[in-house]
mmCIF file of C-alpha atoms in Angstrom:
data_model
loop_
_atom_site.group_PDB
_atom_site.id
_atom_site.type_symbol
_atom_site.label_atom_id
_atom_site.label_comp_id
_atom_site.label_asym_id
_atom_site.label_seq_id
_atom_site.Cartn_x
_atom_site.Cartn_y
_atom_site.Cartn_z
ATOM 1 C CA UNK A 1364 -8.709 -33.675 6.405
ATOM 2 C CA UNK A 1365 -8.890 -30.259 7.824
ATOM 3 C CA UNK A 1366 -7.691 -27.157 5.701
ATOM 4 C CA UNK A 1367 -4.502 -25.564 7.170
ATOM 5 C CA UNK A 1368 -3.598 -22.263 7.907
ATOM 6 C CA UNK A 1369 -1.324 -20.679 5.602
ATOM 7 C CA UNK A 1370 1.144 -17.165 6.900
ATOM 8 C CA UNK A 1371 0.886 -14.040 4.827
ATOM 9 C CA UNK A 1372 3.926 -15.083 2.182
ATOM 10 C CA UNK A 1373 1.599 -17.615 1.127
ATOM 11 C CA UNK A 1374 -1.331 -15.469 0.698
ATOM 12 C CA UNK A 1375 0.880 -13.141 -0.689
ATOM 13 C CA UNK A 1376 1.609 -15.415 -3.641
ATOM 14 C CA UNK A 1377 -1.296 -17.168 -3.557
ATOM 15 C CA UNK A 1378 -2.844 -13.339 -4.727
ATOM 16 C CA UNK A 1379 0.439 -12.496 -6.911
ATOM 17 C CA UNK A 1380 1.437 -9.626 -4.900
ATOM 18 C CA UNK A 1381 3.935 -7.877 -2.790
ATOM 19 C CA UNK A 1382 4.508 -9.248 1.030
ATOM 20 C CA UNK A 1383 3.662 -5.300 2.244
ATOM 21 C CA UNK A 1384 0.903 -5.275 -0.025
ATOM 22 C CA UNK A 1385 -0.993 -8.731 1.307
ATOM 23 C CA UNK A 1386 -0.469 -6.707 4.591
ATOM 24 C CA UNK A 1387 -2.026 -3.665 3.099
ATOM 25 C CA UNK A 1388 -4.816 -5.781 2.334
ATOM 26 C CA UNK A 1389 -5.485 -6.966 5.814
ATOM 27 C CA UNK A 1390 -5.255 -3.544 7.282
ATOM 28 C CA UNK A 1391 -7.631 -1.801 5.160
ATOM 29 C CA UNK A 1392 -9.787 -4.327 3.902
ATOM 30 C CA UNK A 1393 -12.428 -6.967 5.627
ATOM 31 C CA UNK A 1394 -10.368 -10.145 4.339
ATOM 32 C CA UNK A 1395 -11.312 -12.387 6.476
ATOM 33 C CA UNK A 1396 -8.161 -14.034 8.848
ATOM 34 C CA UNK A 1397 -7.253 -15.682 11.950
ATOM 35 C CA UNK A 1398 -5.227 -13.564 14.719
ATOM 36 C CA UNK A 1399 -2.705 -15.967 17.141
ATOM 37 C CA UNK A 1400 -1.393 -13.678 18.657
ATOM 38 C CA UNK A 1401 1.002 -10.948 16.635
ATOM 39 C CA UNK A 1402 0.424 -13.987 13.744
ATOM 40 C CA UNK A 1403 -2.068 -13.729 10.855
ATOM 41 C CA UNK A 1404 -3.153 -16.997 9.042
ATOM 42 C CA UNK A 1405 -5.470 -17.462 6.670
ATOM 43 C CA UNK A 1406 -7.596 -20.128 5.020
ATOM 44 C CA UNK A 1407 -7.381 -20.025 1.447
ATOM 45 C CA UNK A 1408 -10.806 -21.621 0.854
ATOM 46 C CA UNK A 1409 -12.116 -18.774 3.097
ATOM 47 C CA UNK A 1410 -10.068 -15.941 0.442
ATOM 48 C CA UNK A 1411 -11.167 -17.159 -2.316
ATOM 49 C CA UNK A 1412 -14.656 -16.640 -0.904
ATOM 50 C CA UNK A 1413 -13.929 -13.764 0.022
ATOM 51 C CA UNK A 1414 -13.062 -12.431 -3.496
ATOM 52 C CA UNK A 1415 -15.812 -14.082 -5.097
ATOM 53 C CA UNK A 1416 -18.553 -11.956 -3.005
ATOM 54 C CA UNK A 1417 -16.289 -8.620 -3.336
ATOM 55 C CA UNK A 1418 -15.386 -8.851 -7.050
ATOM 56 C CA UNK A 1419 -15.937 -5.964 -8.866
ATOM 57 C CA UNK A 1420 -18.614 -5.176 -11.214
ATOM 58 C CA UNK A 1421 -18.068 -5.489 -15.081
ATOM 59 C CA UNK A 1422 -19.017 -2.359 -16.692
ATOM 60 C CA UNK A 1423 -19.500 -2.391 -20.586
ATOM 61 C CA UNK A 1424 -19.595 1.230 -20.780
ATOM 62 C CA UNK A 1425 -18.312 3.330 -24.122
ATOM 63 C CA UNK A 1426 -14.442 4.991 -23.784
ATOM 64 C CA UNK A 1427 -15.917 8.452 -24.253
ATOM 65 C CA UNK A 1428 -18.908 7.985 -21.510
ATOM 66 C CA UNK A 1429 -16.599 7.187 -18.162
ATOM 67 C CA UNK A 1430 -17.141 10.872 -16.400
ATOM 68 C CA UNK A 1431 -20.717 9.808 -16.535
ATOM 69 C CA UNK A 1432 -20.541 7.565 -14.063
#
């Protein structure tokens, strides 16, 4: 069975934030999505990919040594 589409509400909670925000996200960001149209859909298997390559780094840096960096 073929993975369906899901609309930005459902990204939106799938990611625990804000409707405007998930939008946000696909403006600024390289998420990757499917245009039909004025429509956005996404694949969630694609998303979580996504994050996965474009997590960010653990630091284990010292309180005191941030401006450092």
């Amino acid at each position: 069975m073929q993975e369906p589409f899901v609309d930005v509400v459902d990204l939106a909670q799938f990611l625990k934030v804000k409707k405007q925000t998930a939008y946000h996200i696909v403006a600024t960001l390289n998420i990757p999505h499917y245009r039909v149209g004025r429509l956005i859909r996404f694949k969630l298997s694609e998303i979580e990919e996504w994050m996965n390559k474009n997590k960010a780094k653990l630091l284990n840096v010292p309180y005191g040594k941030l401006d450092n960096i």
